[in-house]
């Protein structure tokens, strides 16, 4: 779920970051219009991901949201101001500039907050048994004390590493956005031209960011270091080579103006990295804090949930695809803006 | 009860009350309005009358703004569970989390999928496909309300679970989902959504008739709307009454608070059947310091008998009693609004029977039109009042009789909570004022600038973009695989 969200929304968040550097409102409007019809579909994957997390891993949901409240709230408010800007930009007359900036700014802050949250989650967090809120008179020991709760304070999440992962997420989104815009606008259009240069630049920055993140993680996370240099080191190395191969394919396709292919390879890199991250963390879902086993919903609930899910996910993908299909096709700066 | 309301608990409650109250301003309207938009679209397709199309497109603008605000505040709410009520989220996760998960998958996602088609799909998909999309938006938003009410009703009457290892584990899914409160709670909420949307339609129509703009168009809408309200408003009163008796059975403390009913028996040993019109509960929360009481009415209302016994607050220990002020007065306000709206529906249909139903004649009844405009806001207030009654009546429990509110609150300092509260207030007010600004803009603009429906397929931009070229009413591509084409 999160993967789908990152894959789909990363692109339109990145396009928003791109819009931050747009010279006029017309260009921002065109970029926004190019996403009309499915950006909301992308956003909803986030809500679905949240819902599924609550359903499948309520213990993580309850404790991690408490721990990550500041970065998640920042990301959330950014996403929402962006969503509102989407709705209002078309209607607005005098305040068009304001909504344009809300859209672009929100697109920048959202991946940053989400990246910080991810980095912070990798660090694990303090847990305690007993009542989460002390100081209630007449409180007594209860059955609920059996479940450990988050027990740190509001700023526990903050560290150089988590800030760095925030920056990393912005870089990744920027790259995805560039790839998306290239695929979305007609070659020769001013937006396409600028997006091309943007994408080439960010490809290199993104590669550097991946390298830094890997080295840093290796240095500070014993669980990651143990996996990567354990007996299966050749497997991880091979995986890394495959990821680099994907990135190379994407850059090549981009250079040859096969924009849609480039976008697909780019999404492939994101998917590979994401799966590699989960594989590194296994059996933990939050490193050193919750293992998948202990955090999962009790078995009988989970069975029902999975049953329900597996039936619906293909249907959802189907109508999402239909939606993207209906609104497919390339745009130019002028035409889109006049059309809506 | 008051003892447990330390500052952090109280702030968490206030914070969440604020978040839900702001969210519930938007979603009921989305749910009700989606069905009405579908009705308008069907009327257009069946009769070919362009006016239905115009009305549809006009209200669709309001719908979109409303939907956006609903999603924004809804995502906030989803997060607020984890942030403010971490331990609660963990303990109820096996049931509550699953239900919210189901909601996002089977309803929210479903809705979002079709809403894009509905809003941006005009002229890009066939008319039939578009109507199908609108229908699905209605269906999915109703499903969404259903799941949310499953979750909330379960907190009122937690059936089908056992408490094991600090978690509520489901023993019977059917009992848990179709819990006692849900059976009437959901219809009550759903009809409220419909009633709200109908009154907003009626209020906007009346406003236009009063201003003498597009008056004939909106009179055409007002007719069926008022007829529908004549059916819906009394049904809502009936469902509300049934739900009230359901609450009396499953949540006696909540009902006692709604009615300010402290004593099961009078001092002389007889059953206390008195219904309070006005009551001032005393500070110790064990009786009213002042009340205007009508004998027998409470028994009539709750048991439908002359002398039926209704359990009073004194049957429960002081620490298990909710506060009375809010449920008591919120409940009364809701009921009063319910009856007033029924009266407005009667009034309108009476004018109609007397042949007063054309724009000119209606303007001779400005007080009727003003009442309808005013009635556009009342359902919002009624929904608020109903929700407050429900949520405060359940206190001091977050899951009735099983988990106390303070046990579910996250590990947070007072400063942190104030920070959150302020943040949410600012944020929700921005959403609220933004939405209202655009509502009023849309309404002031009126229905004149809505292009005729043929323009969907022959607009000047058609052909300029690939998307336009693909138009002509069907999603059939006029070119092959556009985005994968190398030469482009």
Coordinates of C-alpha atoms in Angstrom, one line a residue, chain B:
Chain B
X1 CA -16.1 11.0 36.8
X2 CA -14.9 14.5 37.2
X3 CA -11.9 13.2 39.1
X4 CA -10.6 11.4 36.0
X5 CA -10.8 14.5 33.9
X6 CA -7.3 15.8 34.6
X7 CA -6.0 18.4 32.3
X8 CA -4.4 16.1 29.8
X9 CA -7.5 13.9 29.6
X10 CA -9.8 16.9 29.3
X11 CA -7.6 18.5 26.6
X12 CA -7.5 15.3 24.6
X13 CA -11.3 15.1 24.8
X14 CA -11.8 18.7 23.8
X15 CA -9.3 18.3 21.0
X16 CA -11.0 15.3 19.6
X17 CA -14.4 16.8 20.0
X18 CA -13.2 19.7 18.0
X19 CA -11.8 17.5 15.2
X20 CA -14.9 15.4 14.9
X21 CA -17.2 18.4 15.0
X22 CA -15.4 20.0 12.2
X23 CA -15.2 16.8 10.2
X24 CA -18.9 16.1 10.5
X25 CA -19.7 19.5 8.9
X26 CA -18.6 18.1 5.6
X27 CA -19.2 14.3 5.3
X28 CA -23.0 14.1 5.8
X29 CA -23.4 16.7 3.1
X30 CA -21.2 14.7 0.7
X31 CA -23.2 11.6 1.4
X32 CA -26.6 13.1 1.0
X33 CA -25.8 15.3 -1.9
X34 CA -24.2 12.5 -4.0
X35 CA -27.6 10.8 -4.1
X36 CA -29.4 14.0 -5.0
X37 CA -26.9 14.7 -7.8
X38 CA -27.5 11.2 -9.1
X39 CA -31.3 11.9 -9.0
X40 CA -30.8 15.1 -10.9
X41 CA -28.6 13.4 -13.5
X42 CA -31.2 10.6 -13.9
X43 CA -33.9 13.2 -14.3
X44 CA -31.8 14.8 -17.0
X45 CA -31.2 11.6 -18.9
X46 CA -34.8 10.4 -18.6
X47 CA -36.5 13.6 -19.6
X48 CA -33.8 15.3 -21.6
X49 CA -34.7 18.5 -19.7
X50 CA -31.7 20.8 -19.8
X51 CA -32.7 22.4 -16.5
X52 CA -31.9 19.3 -14.6
X53 CA -28.4 19.2 -16.1
X54 CA -27.9 22.9 -15.2
X55 CA -28.9 22.2 -11.6
X56 CA -26.7 19.2 -11.4
X57 CA -23.6 21.1 -12.6
X58 CA -24.4 24.0 -10.3
X59 CA -24.6 21.8 -7.2
X60 CA -21.7 19.7 -8.3
X61 CA -19.4 22.7 -7.7
X62 CA -20.6 22.9 -4.1
X63 CA -20.2 19.2 -3.8
X64 CA -16.6 19.3 -4.9
X65 CA -15.6 21.9 -2.4
X66 CA -17.4 20.1 0.3
X67 CA -15.8 16.8 -0.6
X68 CA -12.3 18.4 -0.5
X69 CA -12.9 19.8 2.9
X70 CA -14.3 16.4 4.0
X71 CA -11.2 14.5 2.9
X72 CA -8.8 17.1 4.4
X73 CA -10.5 16.9 7.8
X74 CA -11.0 13.2 7.6
X75 CA -7.3 12.4 7.1
X76 CA -6.6 14.6 10.1
X77 CA -9.1 12.5 12.1
X78 CA -7.5 9.3 11.0
X79 CA -4.2 10.6 12.4
X80 CA -5.7 12.0 15.5
X81 CA -6.6 8.5 16.7
X82 CA -3.0 7.5 16.7
X83 CA -1.7 10.8 18.1
X84 CA -4.2 11.6 20.9
X85 CA -5.5 8.1 21.6
X86 CA -2.5 5.8 21.1
X87 CA -3.4 3.2 23.8
X88 CA -7.0 3.3 22.7
X89 CA -6.0 2.6 19.1
X90 CA -3.8 -0.3 20.3
X91 CA -6.5 -1.9 22.5
X92 CA -9.4 -1.6 20.1
X93 CA -7.3 -2.3 17.0
X94 CA -8.3 -5.9 16.4
X95 CA -11.9 -4.7 15.8
X96 CA -11.9 -1.0 15.4
X97 CA -8.8 -0.8 13.2
X98 CA -10.1 -3.5 10.9
X99 CA -13.3 -1.6 10.5
X100 CA -11.5 1.6 9.6
X101 CA -9.3 -0.4 7.3
X102 CA -12.4 -1.8 5.6
X103 CA -13.8 1.7 5.4
X104 CA -10.7 3.0 3.6
X105 CA -10.7 0.1 1.2
X106 CA -14.3 -0.6 0.4
X107 CA -15.7 2.9 0.7
X108 CA -13.2 5.7 0.7
X109 CA -11.0 4.4 -2.1
X110 CA -14.0 3.4 -4.1
X111 CA -15.4 6.8 -3.7
X112 CA -12.2 8.6 -4.7
X113 CA -12.0 6.4 -7.7
X114 CA -15.3 7.4 -9.1
X115 CA -15.3 11.0 -7.9
X116 CA -12.5 11.9 -10.3
X117 CA -14.6 10.4 -13.2
X118 CA -17.7 12.3 -12.0
X119 CA -16.0 15.6 -11.7
X120 CA -13.6 15.6 -14.6
X121 CA -15.3 13.0 -16.7
X122 CA -18.0 15.2 -18.3
X123 CA -17.6 14.7 -22.0
X124 CA -14.7 12.3 -21.6
X125 CA -16.9 9.3 -20.9
X126 CA -20.4 8.5 -22.1
X127 CA -23.5 9.9 -20.4
X128 CA -24.4 6.4 -19.1
X129 CA -20.9 5.8 -17.8
X130 CA -21.0 9.2 -16.1
X131 CA -24.3 8.5 -14.4
X132 CA -22.9 5.1 -13.3
X133 CA -19.9 7.0 -11.7
X134 CA -22.3 9.3 -9.9
X135 CA -24.3 6.4 -8.6
X136 CA -21.1 4.8 -7.4
X137 CA -20.1 7.9 -5.5
X138 CA -23.4 7.8 -3.7
X139 CA -23.1 4.1 -3.0
X140 CA -19.6 4.4 -1.8
X141 CA -20.1 7.4 0.5
X142 CA -23.0 5.5 2.0
X143 CA -20.8 2.5 2.6
X144 CA -18.3 4.8 4.2
X145 CA -20.9 6.2 6.6
X146 CA -21.9 2.6 7.4
X147 CA -18.4 1.5 8.4
X148 CA -17.8 4.6 10.5
X149 CA -21.1 4.1 12.2
X150 CA -20.2 0.4 12.8
X151 CA -17.0 1.6 14.6
X152 CA -18.7 4.3 16.6
X153 CA -21.7 2.3 17.5
X154 CA -19.5 -0.5 18.7
X155 CA -17.9 2.0 21.1
X156 CA -21.4 2.6 22.4
X157 CA -22.5 -1.1 22.6
X158 CA -19.4 -3.2 22.3
X159 CA -20.8 -6.6 21.3
X160 CA -18.9 -9.7 20.0
X161 CA -15.5 -9.1 21.7
X162 CA -13.5 -10.4 24.7
X163 CA -10.7 -8.5 26.4
X164 CA -7.6 -10.7 26.2
X165 CA -4.0 -9.7 26.8
X166 CA -5.1 -6.0 26.9
X167 CA -6.7 -6.2 23.5
X168 CA -10.3 -6.4 22.4
X169 CA -10.4 -9.6 20.4
X170 CA -13.4 -10.4 18.2
X171 CA -15.3 -13.6 19.0
X172 CA -18.2 -13.0 16.7
X173 CA -17.9 -10.6 13.8
X174 CA -21.6 -10.5 13.1
X175 CA -22.4 -9.4 16.6
X176 CA -19.6 -6.9 16.6
X177 CA -20.6 -5.3 13.3
X178 CA -24.4 -5.5 13.7
X179 CA -24.1 -4.3 17.3
X180 CA -27.2 -3.1 19.2
X181 CA -26.5 0.6 18.7
X182 CA -25.7 0.3 15.0
X183 CA -29.0 -1.2 14.0
X184 CA -30.8 2.1 14.5
X185 CA -27.8 4.4 14.8
X186 CA -26.8 4.0 11.1
X187 CA -30.3 4.7 9.6
X188 CA -30.5 7.7 11.9
X189 CA -27.3 9.1 10.6
X190 CA -27.9 8.3 7.0
X191 CA -31.4 9.8 6.9
X192 CA -29.8 12.9 8.6
X193 CA -27.4 13.2 5.7
X194 CA -30.3 13.0 3.2
X195 CA -32.3 15.5 5.2
X196 CA -29.4 17.9 5.4
X197 CA -28.7 17.7 1.7
X198 CA -32.4 18.2 0.8
X199 CA -32.6 21.2 3.1
X200 CA -29.5 22.7 1.6
X201 CA -31.0 22.3 -1.9
X202 CA -34.2 23.8 -0.7
X203 CA -32.4 26.7 1.1
X204 CA -30.3 27.6 -1.9
X205 CA -33.4 27.4 -4.1
X206 CA -35.3 29.6 -1.8
X207 CA -32.5 32.1 -1.7
X208 CA -32.5 32.4 -5.5
X209 CA -36.2 32.8 -5.6
X210 CA -36.1 35.5 -2.9
X211 CA -33.4 37.3 -4.9
X212 CA -35.4 36.7 -8.1
X213 CA -32.5 35.2 -9.9
X214 CA -32.9 32.0 -12.0
X215 CA -36.2 31.8 -10.1
X216 CA -38.0 29.5 -12.4
X217 CA -35.1 27.1 -12.5
X218 CA -34.9 26.8 -8.8
X219 CA -38.7 26.6 -8.3
X220 CA -38.5 23.5 -10.4
X221 CA -36.0 22.1 -7.9
X222 CA -37.8 23.2 -4.8
X223 CA -41.0 21.2 -5.7
X224 CA -39.6 17.7 -5.6
X225 CA -37.3 18.6 -2.8
X226 CA -40.1 19.7 -0.5
X227 CA -42.1 16.6 -1.4
X228 CA -39.2 14.4 -0.5
X229 CA -38.8 16.3 2.8
X230 CA -42.4 15.6 3.6
X231 CA -41.5 11.9 3.6
X232 CA -38.0 12.1 5.1
X233 CA -38.6 14.4 8.1
X234 CA -41.2 12.3 9.9
X235 CA -39.3 9.1 9.1
X236 CA -36.3 10.7 10.9
X237 CA -38.4 11.6 13.9
X238 CA -39.6 8.0 14.1
X239 CA -36.0 6.5 13.7
X240 CA -34.8 8.9 16.4
X241 CA -37.4 7.8 18.8
X242 CA -36.5 4.1 18.2
X243 CA -32.8 4.8 18.6
X244 CA -33.6 6.6 21.9
X245 CA -35.3 3.5 23.3
X246 CA -32.4 1.4 22.1
X247 CA -30.0 3.7 24.0
X248 CA -32.3 3.3 27.1
X249 CA -31.8 -0.5 26.9
X250 CA -28.1 -0.6 26.1
X251 CA -26.7 2.6 27.6
X252 CA -28.9 3.6 30.6
X253 CA -26.4 6.1 31.9
X254 CA -26.4 7.9 28.5
X255 CA -30.1 8.0 28.4
X256 CA -30.4 9.2 32.0
X257 CA -28.0 12.1 31.1
X258 CA -30.0 13.0 28.0
X259 CA -33.1 13.3 30.1
X260 CA -31.5 14.6 33.3
X261 CA -33.1 11.7 34.9
X262 CA -31.4 11.1 38.3
X263 CA -33.9 9.1 40.3
X264 CA -35.5 5.9 39.2
X265 CA -38.1 6.2 42.0
X266 CA -39.7 9.2 43.6
X267 CA -39.3 9.7 47.4
X268 CA -42.8 8.2 47.9
X269 CA -41.6 4.9 46.3
X270 CA -43.5 5.4 43.0
X271 CA -41.8 5.1 39.6
X272 CA -40.3 8.5 38.5
X273 CA -42.0 9.1 35.2
X274 CA -41.3 12.9 34.9
X275 CA -39.8 14.4 31.7
X276 CA -37.8 17.6 32.2
X277 CA -38.3 20.4 29.8
X278 CA -35.6 22.4 31.5
X279 CA -33.2 21.2 34.2
X280 CA -30.1 22.5 36.0
X281 CA -28.1 19.6 37.3
X282 CA -26.4 20.3 40.6
X283 CA -22.6 20.4 41.0
X284 CA -22.4 17.0 42.7
X285 CA -24.1 15.4 39.7
X286 CA -26.7 13.6 41.9
X287 CA -29.9 15.6 41.2
X288 CA -31.3 18.7 39.6
X289 CA -31.2 21.9 41.5
X290 CA -34.0 23.2 39.3
X291 CA -36.3 21.6 36.8
X292 CA -39.6 22.0 34.9
X293 CA -41.1 18.6 34.9
X294 CA -44.1 17.0 33.1
X295 CA -45.2 13.7 34.7
X296 CA -45.6 10.5 32.6
X297 CA -44.0 11.9 29.5
X298 CA -40.6 10.2 30.0
X299 CA -42.2 6.8 30.5
X300 CA -44.4 7.4 27.4
X301 CA -41.3 8.3 25.4
X302 CA -39.0 5.6 26.4
X303 CA -41.3 2.7 27.2
X304 CA -44.4 3.8 25.4
X305 CA -46.4 3.0 28.6
X306 CA -48.0 5.3 31.1
X307 CA -46.0 4.3 34.2
X308 CA -43.0 2.4 32.7
X309 CA -39.8 2.3 34.7
X310 CA -36.8 4.2 33.3
X311 CA -33.4 3.6 35.0
X312 CA -32.1 6.8 36.6
X313 CA -28.6 7.9 37.4
X314 CA -28.8 6.9 41.0
X315 CA -28.6 3.2 39.9
X316 CA -25.0 3.8 39.0
X317 CA -22.0 4.7 41.1
X318 CA -21.0 8.4 40.9
X319 CA -17.7 7.6 39.0
X320 CA -19.7 5.9 36.2
X321 CA -22.0 8.9 35.4
X322 CA -21.5 11.3 32.5
X323 CA -21.9 15.0 32.7
X324 CA -25.5 16.1 32.1
X325 CA -25.5 19.6 30.8
X326 CA -24.3 18.9 27.2
X327 CA -26.3 15.7 26.5
X328 CA -29.5 17.2 28.1
X329 CA -29.6 20.4 26.1
X330 CA -28.0 19.1 22.9
X331 CA -30.6 16.4 22.8
X332 CA -33.4 18.8 23.3
X333 CA -32.1 21.1 20.6
X334 CA -31.8 18.2 18.1
X335 CA -35.4 17.1 18.8
X336 CA -36.7 20.6 18.5
X337 CA -35.0 21.1 15.2
X338 CA -36.3 17.8 13.9
X339 CA -39.9 18.9 14.6
X340 CA -39.3 22.4 13.2
X341 CA -38.0 20.9 9.9
X342 CA -41.0 18.7 9.7
X343 CA -43.2 21.8 10.1
X344 CA -41.3 23.6 7.3
X345 CA -41.9 20.6 5.0
X346 CA -45.6 20.7 5.9
X347 CA -45.8 24.4 5.3
X348 CA -44.2 24.1 1.8
X349 CA -46.5 21.3 0.7
X350 CA -49.5 23.2 2.0
X351 CA -48.6 26.1 -0.2
X352 CA -48.2 23.8 -3.0
X353 CA -51.7 22.3 -2.5
X354 CA -53.1 25.8 -2.6
X355 CA -51.5 26.3 -6.0
X356 CA -48.9 28.8 -4.7
X357 CA -46.0 27.0 -6.3
X358 CA -44.5 29.3 -8.9
X359 CA -41.7 31.8 -8.5
X360 CA -44.1 34.8 -8.5
X361 CA -46.5 33.4 -6.0
X362 CA -43.8 32.2 -3.7
X363 CA -42.2 35.6 -3.4
X364 CA -45.5 36.7 -1.8
X365 CA -44.6 34.4 1.0
X366 CA -41.2 35.8 1.9
X367 CA -41.4 34.4 5.4
X368 CA -41.8 30.9 4.1
X369 CA -38.7 31.4 1.8
X370 CA -36.7 32.9 4.7
X371 CA -37.6 29.9 6.9
X372 CA -36.4 27.5 4.3
X373 CA -33.1 29.4 3.9
X374 CA -32.7 29.3 7.7
X375 CA -33.6 25.6 7.7
X376 CA -30.5 25.1 5.5
X377 CA -28.3 25.6 8.5
X378 CA -30.4 23.8 11.1
X379 CA -29.6 20.3 10.1
X380 CA -25.9 21.1 10.6
X381 CA -26.7 22.1 14.1
X382 CA -28.9 19.1 14.7
X383 CA -26.1 16.8 13.5
X384 CA -23.7 18.5 15.9
X385 CA -26.1 18.2 18.8
X386 CA -26.8 14.6 18.1
X387 CA -23.2 13.7 17.9
X388 CA -22.3 15.5 21.1
X389 CA -25.2 13.8 22.9
X390 CA -23.8 10.5 21.7
X391 CA -20.2 11.1 22.6
X392 CA -20.6 12.9 25.9
X393 CA -23.4 10.5 27.0
X394 CA -21.0 7.6 26.7
X395 CA -18.5 9.2 29.2
X396 CA -16.5 8.4 31.3
X397 CA -16.0 5.4 29.0
X398 CA -14.3 5.4 25.7
X399 CA -15.6 1.9 25.1
X400 CA -18.8 1.7 27.0
X401 CA -18.4 -0.2 30.3
X402 CA -15.1 -1.7 29.2
X403 CA -12.4 1.0 28.8
X404 CA -12.3 4.3 30.6
X405 CA -11.4 7.4 28.6
X406 CA -8.3 8.1 30.6
X407 CA -6.9 4.7 29.8
X408 CA -7.0 5.4 26.1
X409 CA -5.2 8.8 26.1
X410 CA -1.6 9.0 24.8
X411 CA 1.5 9.8 26.7
X412 CA 1.6 13.6 26.3
X413 CA 2.3 16.6 28.4
X414 CA -0.2 19.4 28.8
X415 CA 2.0 21.8 26.8
X416 CA 2.1 19.3 23.9
X417 CA -1.7 18.9 23.9
X418 CA -2.2 22.7 23.9
X419 CA 0.2 22.8 20.9
X420 CA -1.9 20.2 19.1
X421 CA -5.2 21.8 20.0
X422 CA -4.1 25.2 18.7
X423 CA -2.7 23.6 15.6
X424 CA -5.9 21.8 14.8
X425 CA -8.1 24.8 15.5
X426 CA -6.1 27.0 13.1
X427 CA -6.0 24.3 10.5
X428 CA -9.7 23.5 10.6
X429 CA -10.7 27.1 10.6
X430 CA -8.7 27.7 7.5
X431 CA -10.5 24.8 5.8
X432 CA -13.8 26.0 7.1
X433 CA -13.4 29.6 6.0
X434 CA -11.9 28.6 2.7
X435 CA -14.8 26.3 1.9
X436 CA -17.4 29.0 2.9
X437 CA -15.7 31.6 0.9
X438 CA -16.0 29.4 -2.2
X439 CA -19.5 28.3 -1.4
X440 CA -20.7 31.8 -1.3
X441 CA -18.8 32.6 -4.5
X442 CA -20.4 29.7 -6.3
X443 CA -23.8 30.7 -5.1
X444 CA -23.4 34.3 -5.9
X445 CA -22.3 33.5 -9.4
X446 CA -25.5 31.6 -9.9
X447 CA -26.4 29.1 -12.7
X448 CA -26.1 31.4 -15.7
X449 CA -22.6 30.7 -16.7
X450 CA -23.1 26.9 -17.0
X451 CA -22.6 25.9 -20.5
X452 CA -25.3 23.9 -22.2
X453 CA -24.8 20.1 -22.2
X454 CA -24.0 19.9 -25.9
X455 CA -20.9 22.0 -25.3
X456 CA -19.4 18.9 -23.5
X457 CA -18.7 17.4 -26.8
X458 CA -18.0 20.4 -29.0
X459 CA -16.0 22.8 -26.8
X460 CA -13.4 25.0 -28.4
X461 CA -10.5 23.2 -26.6
X462 CA -11.6 19.8 -27.9
X463 CA -8.8 18.7 -30.2
X464 CA -6.2 20.8 -28.7
X465 CA -5.1 18.2 -26.2
X466 CA -5.0 14.5 -26.6
X467 CA -7.5 14.3 -23.8
X468 CA -9.8 16.5 -25.8
X469 CA -9.3 14.5 -28.9
X470 CA -10.2 11.4 -27.1
X471 CA -13.6 13.0 -26.3
X472 CA -16.7 12.9 -28.3
X473 CA -18.5 11.2 -25.5
X474 CA -16.6 8.0 -25.2
X475 CA -13.2 7.0 -23.8
X476 CA -12.4 5.3 -27.0
X477 CA -8.9 6.3 -28.0
X478 CA -8.5 8.0 -31.4
X479 CA -4.8 7.2 -31.3
X480 CA -2.8 4.2 -30.2
X481 CA -1.0 4.1 -26.8
X482 CA -0.2 7.8 -26.7
X483 CA 2.3 7.9 -23.8
X484 CA 4.4 5.0 -24.9
X485 CA 4.8 6.2 -28.5
X486 CA 8.6 6.7 -29.1
X487 CA 8.2 9.3 -31.8
X488 CA 6.5 11.8 -29.5

